[in-house]
PDB file of C-alpha atoms in Angstrom:
ATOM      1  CA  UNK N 273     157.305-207.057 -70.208  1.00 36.00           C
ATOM      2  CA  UNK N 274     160.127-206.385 -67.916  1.00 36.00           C
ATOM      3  CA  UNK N 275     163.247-208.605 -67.723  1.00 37.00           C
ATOM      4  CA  UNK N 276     164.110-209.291 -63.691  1.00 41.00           C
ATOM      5  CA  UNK N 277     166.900-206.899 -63.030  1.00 37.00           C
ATOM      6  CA  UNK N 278     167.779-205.779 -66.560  1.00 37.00           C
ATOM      7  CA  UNK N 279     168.742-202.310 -66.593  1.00 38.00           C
ATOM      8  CA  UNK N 280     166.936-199.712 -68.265  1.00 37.00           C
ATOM      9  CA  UNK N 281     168.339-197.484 -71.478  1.00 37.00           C
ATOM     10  CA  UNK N 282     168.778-194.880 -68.522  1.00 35.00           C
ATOM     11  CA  UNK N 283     170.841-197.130 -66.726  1.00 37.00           C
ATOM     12  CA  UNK N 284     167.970-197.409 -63.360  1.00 47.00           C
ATOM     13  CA  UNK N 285     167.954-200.886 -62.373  1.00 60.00           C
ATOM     14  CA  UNK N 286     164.630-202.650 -62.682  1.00 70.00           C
ATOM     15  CA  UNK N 287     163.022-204.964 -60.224  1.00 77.00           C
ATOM     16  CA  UNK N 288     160.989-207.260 -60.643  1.00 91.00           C
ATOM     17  CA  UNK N 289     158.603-206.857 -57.197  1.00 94.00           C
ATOM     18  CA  UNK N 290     156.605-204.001 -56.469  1.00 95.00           C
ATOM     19  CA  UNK N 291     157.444-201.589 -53.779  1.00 95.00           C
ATOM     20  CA  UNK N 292     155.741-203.381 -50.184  1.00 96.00           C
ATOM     21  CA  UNK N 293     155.626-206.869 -51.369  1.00 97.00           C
ATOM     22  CA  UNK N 294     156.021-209.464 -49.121  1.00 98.00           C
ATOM     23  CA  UNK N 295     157.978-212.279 -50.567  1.00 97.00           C
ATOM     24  CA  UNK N 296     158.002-214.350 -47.425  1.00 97.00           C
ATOM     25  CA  UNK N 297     155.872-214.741 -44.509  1.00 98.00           C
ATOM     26  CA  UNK N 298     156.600-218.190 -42.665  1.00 98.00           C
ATOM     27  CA  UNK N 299     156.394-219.460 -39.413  1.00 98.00           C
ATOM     28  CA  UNK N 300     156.612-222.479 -36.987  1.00 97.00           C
ATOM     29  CA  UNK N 301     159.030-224.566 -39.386  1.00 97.00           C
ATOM     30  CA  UNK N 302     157.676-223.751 -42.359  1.00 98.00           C
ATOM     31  CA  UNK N 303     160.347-222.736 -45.462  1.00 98.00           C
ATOM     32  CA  UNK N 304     159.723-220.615 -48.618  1.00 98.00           C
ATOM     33  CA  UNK N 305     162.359-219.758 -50.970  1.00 97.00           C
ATOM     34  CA  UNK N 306     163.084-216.021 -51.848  1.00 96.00           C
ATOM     35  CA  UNK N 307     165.094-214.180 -54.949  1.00 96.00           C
ATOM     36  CA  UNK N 308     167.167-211.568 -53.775  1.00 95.00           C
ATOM     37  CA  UNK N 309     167.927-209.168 -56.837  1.00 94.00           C
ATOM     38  CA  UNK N 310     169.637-206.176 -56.107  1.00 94.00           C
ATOM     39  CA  UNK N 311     167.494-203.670 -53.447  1.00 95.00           C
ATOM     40  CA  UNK N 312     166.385-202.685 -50.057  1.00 97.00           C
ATOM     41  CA  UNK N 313     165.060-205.360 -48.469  1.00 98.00           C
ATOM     42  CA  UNK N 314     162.961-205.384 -44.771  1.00 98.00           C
ATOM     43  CA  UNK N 315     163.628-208.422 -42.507  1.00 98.00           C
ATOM     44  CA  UNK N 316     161.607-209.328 -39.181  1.00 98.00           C
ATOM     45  CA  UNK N 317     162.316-212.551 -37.908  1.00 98.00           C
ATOM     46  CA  UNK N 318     163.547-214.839 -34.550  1.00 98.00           C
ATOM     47  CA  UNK N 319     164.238-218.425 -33.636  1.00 98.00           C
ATOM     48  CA  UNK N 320     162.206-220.111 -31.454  1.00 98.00           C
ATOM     49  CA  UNK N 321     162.162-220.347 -27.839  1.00 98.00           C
ATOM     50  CA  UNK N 322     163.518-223.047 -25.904  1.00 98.00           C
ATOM     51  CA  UNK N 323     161.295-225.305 -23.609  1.00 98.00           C
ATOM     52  CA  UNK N 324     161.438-224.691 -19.467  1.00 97.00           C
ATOM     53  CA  UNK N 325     163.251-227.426 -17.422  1.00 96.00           C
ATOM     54  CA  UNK N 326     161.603-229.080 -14.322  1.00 96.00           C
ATOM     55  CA  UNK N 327     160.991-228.957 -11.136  1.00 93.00           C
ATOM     56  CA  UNK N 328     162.282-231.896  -8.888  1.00 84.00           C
ATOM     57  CA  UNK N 329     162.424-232.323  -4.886  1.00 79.00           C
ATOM     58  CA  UNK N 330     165.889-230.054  -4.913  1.00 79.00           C
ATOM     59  CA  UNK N 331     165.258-226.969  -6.596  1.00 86.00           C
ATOM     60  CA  UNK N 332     163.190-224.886  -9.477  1.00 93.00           C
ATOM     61  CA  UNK N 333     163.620-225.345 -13.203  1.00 95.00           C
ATOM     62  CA  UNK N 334     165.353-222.663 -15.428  1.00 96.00           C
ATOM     63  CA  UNK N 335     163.058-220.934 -17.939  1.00 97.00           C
ATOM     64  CA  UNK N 336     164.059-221.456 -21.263  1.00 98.00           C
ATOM     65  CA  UNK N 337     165.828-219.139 -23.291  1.00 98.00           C
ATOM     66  CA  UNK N 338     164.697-216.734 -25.787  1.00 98.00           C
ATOM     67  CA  UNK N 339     165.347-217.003 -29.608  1.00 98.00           C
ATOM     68  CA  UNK N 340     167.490-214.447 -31.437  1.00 98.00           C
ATOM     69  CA  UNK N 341     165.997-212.068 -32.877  1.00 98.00           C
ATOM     70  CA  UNK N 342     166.957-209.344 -36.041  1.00 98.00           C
ATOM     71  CA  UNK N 343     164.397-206.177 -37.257  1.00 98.00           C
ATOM     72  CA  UNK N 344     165.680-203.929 -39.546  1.00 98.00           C
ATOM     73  CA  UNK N 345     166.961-203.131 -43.511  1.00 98.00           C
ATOM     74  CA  UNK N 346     169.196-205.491 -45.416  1.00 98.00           C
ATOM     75  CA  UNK N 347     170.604-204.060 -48.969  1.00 97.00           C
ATOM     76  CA  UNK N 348     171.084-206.886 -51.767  1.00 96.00           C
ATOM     77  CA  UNK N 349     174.290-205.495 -53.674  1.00 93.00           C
ATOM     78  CA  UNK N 350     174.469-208.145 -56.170  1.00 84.00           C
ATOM     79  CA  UNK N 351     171.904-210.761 -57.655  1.00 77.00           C
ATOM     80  CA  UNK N 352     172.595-212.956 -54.871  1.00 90.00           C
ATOM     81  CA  UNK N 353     169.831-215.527 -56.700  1.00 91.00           C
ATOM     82  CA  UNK N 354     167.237-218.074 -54.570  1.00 96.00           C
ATOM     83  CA  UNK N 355     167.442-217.947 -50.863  1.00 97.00           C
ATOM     84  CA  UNK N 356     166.209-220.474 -48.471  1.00 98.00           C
ATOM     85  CA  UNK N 357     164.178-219.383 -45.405  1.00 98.00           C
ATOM     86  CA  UNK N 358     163.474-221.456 -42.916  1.00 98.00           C
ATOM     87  CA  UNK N 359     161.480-221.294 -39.325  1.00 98.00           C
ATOM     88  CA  UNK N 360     162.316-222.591 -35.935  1.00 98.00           C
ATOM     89  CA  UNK N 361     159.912-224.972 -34.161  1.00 98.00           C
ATOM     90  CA  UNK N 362     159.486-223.872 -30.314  1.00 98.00           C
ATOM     91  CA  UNK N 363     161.042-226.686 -27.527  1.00 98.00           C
ATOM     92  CA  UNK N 364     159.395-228.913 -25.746  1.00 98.00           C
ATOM     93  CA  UNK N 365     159.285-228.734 -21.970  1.00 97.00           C
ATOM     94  CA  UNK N 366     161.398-231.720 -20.718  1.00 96.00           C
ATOM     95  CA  UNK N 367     163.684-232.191 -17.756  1.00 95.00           C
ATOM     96  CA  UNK N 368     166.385-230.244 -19.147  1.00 95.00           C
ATOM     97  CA  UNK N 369     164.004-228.196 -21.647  1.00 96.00           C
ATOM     98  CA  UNK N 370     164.590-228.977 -25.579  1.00 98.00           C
ATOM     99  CA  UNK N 371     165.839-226.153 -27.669  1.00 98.00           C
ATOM    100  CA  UNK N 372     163.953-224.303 -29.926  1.00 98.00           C
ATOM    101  CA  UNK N 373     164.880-224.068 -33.814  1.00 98.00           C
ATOM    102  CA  UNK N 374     167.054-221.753 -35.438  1.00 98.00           C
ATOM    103  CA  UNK N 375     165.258-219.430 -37.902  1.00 98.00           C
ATOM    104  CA  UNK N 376     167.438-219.001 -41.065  1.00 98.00           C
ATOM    105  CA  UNK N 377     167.821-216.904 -44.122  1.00 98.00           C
ATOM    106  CA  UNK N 378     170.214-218.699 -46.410  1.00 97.00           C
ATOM    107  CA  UNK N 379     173.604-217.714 -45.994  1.00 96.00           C
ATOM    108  CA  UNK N 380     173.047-214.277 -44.339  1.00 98.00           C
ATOM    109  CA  UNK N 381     172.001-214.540 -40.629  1.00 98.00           C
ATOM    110  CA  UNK N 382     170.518-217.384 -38.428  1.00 98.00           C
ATOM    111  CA  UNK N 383     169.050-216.169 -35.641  1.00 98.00           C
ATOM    112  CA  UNK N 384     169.600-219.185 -33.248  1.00 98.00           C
ATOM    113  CA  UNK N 385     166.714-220.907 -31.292  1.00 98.00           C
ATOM    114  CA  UNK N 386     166.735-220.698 -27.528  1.00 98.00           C
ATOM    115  CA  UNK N 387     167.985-223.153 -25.329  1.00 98.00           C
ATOM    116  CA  UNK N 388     166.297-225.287 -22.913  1.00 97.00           C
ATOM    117  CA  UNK N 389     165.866-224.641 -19.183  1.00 96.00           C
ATOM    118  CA  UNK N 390     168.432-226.816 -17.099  1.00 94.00           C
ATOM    119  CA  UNK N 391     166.709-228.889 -14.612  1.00 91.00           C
ATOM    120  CA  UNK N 392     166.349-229.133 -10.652  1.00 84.00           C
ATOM    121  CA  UNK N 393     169.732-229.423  -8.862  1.00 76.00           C
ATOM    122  CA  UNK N 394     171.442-228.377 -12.053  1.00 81.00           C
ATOM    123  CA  UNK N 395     173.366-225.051 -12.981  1.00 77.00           C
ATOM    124  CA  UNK N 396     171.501-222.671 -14.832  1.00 82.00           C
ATOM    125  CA  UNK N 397     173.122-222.458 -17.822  1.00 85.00           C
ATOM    126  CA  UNK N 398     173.462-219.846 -20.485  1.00 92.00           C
ATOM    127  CA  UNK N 399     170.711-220.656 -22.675  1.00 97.00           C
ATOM    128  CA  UNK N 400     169.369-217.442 -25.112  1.00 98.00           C
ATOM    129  CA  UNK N 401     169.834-217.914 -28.485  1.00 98.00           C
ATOM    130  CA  UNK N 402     172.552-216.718 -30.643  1.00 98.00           C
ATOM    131  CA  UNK N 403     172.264-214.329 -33.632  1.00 98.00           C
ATOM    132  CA  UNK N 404     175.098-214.282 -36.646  1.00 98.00           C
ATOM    133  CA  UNK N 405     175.296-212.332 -39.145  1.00 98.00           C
ATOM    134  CA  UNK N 406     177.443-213.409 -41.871  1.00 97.00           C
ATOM    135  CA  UNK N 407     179.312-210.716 -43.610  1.00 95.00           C
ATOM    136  CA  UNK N 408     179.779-210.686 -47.462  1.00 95.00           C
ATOM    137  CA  UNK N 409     180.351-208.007 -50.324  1.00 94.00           C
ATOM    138  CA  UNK N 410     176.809-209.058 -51.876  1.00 95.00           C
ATOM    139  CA  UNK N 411     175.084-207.560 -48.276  1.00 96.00           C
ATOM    140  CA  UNK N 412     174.798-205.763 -45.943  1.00 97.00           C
ATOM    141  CA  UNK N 413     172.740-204.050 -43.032  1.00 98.00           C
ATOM    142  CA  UNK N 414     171.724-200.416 -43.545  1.00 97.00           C
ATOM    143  CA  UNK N 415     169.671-200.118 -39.863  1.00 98.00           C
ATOM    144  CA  UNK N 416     168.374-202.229 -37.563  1.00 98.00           C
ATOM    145  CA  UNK N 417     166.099-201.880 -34.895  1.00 98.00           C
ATOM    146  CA  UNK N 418     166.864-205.339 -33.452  1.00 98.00           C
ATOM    147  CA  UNK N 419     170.109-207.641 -34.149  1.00 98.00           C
ATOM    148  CA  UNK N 420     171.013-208.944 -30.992  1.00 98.00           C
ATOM    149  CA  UNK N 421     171.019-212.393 -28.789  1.00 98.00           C
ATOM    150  CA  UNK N 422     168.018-214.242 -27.441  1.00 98.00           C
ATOM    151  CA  UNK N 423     166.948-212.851 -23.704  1.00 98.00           C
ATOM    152  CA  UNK N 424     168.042-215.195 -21.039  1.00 97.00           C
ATOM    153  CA  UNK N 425     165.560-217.580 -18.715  1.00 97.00           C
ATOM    154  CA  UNK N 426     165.661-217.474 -15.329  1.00 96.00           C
ATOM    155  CA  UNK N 427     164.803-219.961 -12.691  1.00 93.00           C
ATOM    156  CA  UNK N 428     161.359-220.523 -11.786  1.00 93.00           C
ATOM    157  CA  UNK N 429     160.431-218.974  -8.104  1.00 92.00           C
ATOM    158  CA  UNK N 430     157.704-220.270  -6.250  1.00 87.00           C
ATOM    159  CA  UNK N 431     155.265-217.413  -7.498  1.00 86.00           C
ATOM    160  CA  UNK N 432     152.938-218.728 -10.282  1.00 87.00           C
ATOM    161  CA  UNK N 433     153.184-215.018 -11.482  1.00 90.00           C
ATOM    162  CA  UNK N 434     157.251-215.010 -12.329  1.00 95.00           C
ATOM    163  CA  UNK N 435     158.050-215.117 -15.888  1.00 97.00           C
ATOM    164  CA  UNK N 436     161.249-217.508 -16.142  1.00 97.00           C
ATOM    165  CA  UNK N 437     160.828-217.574 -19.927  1.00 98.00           C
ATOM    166  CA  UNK N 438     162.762-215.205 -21.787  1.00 98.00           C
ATOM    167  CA  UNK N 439     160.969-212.524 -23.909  1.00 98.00           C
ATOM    168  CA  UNK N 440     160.982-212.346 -27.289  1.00 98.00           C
ATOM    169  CA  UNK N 441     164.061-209.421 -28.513  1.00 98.00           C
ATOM    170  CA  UNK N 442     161.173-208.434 -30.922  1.00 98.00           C
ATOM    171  CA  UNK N 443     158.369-207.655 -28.607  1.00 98.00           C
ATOM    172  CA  UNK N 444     159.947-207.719 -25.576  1.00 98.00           C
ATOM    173  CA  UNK N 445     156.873-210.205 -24.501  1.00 98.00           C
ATOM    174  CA  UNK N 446     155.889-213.515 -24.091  1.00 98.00           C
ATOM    175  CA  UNK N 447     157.915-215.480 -21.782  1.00 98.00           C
ATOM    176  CA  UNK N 448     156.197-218.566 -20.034  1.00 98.00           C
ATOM    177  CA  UNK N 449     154.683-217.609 -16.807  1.00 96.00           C
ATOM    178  CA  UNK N 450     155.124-219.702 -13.281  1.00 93.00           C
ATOM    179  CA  UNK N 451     155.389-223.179 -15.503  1.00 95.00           C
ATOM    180  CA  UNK N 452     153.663-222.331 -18.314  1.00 97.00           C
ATOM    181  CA  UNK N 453     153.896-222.123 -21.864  1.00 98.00           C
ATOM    182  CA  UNK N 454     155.630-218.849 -24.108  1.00 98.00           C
ATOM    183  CA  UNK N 455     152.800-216.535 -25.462  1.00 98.00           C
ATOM    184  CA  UNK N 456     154.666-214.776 -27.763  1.00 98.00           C
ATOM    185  CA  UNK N 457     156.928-215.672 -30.831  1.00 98.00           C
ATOM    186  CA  UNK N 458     160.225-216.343 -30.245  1.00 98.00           C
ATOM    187  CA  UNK N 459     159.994-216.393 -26.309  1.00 98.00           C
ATOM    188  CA  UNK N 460     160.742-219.110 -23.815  1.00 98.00           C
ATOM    189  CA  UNK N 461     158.782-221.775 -21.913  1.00 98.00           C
ATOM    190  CA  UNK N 462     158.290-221.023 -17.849  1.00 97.00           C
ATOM    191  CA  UNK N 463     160.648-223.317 -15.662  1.00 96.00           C
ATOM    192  CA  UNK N 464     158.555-226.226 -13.561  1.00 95.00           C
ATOM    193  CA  UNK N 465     158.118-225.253  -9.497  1.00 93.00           C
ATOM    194  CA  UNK N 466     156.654-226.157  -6.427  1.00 87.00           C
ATOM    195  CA  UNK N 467     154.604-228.862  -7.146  1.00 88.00           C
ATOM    196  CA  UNK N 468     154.141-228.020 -10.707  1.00 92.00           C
ATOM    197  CA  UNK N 469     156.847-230.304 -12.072  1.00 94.00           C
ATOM    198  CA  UNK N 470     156.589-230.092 -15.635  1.00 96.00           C
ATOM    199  CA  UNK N 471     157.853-226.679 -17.241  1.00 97.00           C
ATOM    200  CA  UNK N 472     156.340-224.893 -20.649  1.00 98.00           C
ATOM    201  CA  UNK N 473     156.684-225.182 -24.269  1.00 98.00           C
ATOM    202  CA  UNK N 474     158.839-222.248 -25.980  1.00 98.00           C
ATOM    203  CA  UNK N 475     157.106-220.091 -29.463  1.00 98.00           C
ATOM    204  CA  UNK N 476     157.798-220.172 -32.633  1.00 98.00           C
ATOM    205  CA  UNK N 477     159.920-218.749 -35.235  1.00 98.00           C
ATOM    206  CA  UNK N 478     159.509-216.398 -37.683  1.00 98.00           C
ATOM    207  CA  UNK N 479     160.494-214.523 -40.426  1.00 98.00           C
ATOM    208  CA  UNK N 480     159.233-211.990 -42.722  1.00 98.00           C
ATOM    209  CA  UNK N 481     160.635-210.515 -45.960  1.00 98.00           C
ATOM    210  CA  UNK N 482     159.269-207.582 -47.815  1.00 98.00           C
ATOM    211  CA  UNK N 483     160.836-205.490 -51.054  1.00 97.00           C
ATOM    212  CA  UNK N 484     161.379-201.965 -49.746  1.00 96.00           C
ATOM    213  CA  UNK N 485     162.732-200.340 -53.363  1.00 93.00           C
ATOM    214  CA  UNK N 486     165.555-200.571 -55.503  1.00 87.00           C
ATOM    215  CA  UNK N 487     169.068-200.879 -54.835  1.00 73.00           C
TER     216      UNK N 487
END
């Protein structure tokens, strides 16, 4: 029997998960709780998309927004103990679409849910959603294929074939078409047109944790 962590007569640090084991695979609000020890961990996760705004007699709604979005290697220097993750829920079309939920991993990122689509008649407004990384001595990133900002939505045209919603940063996918809903995690609802008022639901978040080896 191993103790979590201890270190071995040699002095190589012993962990207590096998090499490719996922600790954490949530989505859609759900939360699981994690124990970093020291090691190389792999990290795939977004917020969720915000909902599309609608369409009115004076103009398109505005796609909403894209969650933010991180892929990549995160090295645990000390025992950093139990971390809380936690899953956006996508937005709700509405006039001015309802965010989406932030997707968080306890104290060392959130990757921010997207924004809702601003309504007809209404300023488009910066609405992707933002990704921090909070810096510490007990972490940090050794690559990253993603670690970036939500994409932005657009306003609707009147083609039902226009994708307002903004992708998802990890598959570059997803975003509501003409006024309808996201169809990837992470991506944005389609902005109302024409006479196809209401606008689309944003994703998901998600996040996924898996041991990669020891520190």
């Amino acid at each position: 029997m191993t103790i979590p962590c201890s270190l071995h007569p040699l002095g190589t640090m012993i962990s207590p998960y096998k090499i490719g084991e996922v600790l954490c695979n949530i989505k859609e609000g759900q939360t699981a709780t994690v124990h970093l020890y020291p090691g190389v961990y792999y990290i795939r996760a977004q917020g969720a998309g915000g909902g599309g705004g609608r369409n009115g007699y004076f103009g398109n709604g505005q796609g909403g927004g894209s969650g933010a979005g991180f892929e990549g290697y995160l090295r645990i220097k000390g025992n950093v103990g139990k971390v809380t993750c936690t899953t956006g829920v996508g937005g709700a079309e509405a006039y001015d679409g309802n965010p989406g939920g932030n997707t968080q991993i306890g104290e060392i990122m959130t990757l921010g849910g997207g924004k809702g689509g601003a309504g007809e008649n209404k300023e488009h407004v910066a609405n992707a959603g933002i990704y921090t990384f909070n810096s510490s001595n007990n972490w940090e990133i050794i690559s990253s294929t993603v670690a970036r900002n939500g994409n932005q939505g657009l306003e609707a045209t009147s083609s039902g074939d226009f994708v307002s919603g903004g992708n998802s940063v990890l598959t570059n996918s997803g975003g509501g078409k003409g006024h309808a809903s996201a169809t990837a995690p992470g991506a944005g609802g389609g902005g109302g047109y024409q006479w196809n008022i209401n606008g689309g639901a944003g994703s998901y978040g998600e996040c996924l944790v898996k041991f990669v080896r020891i520190y």
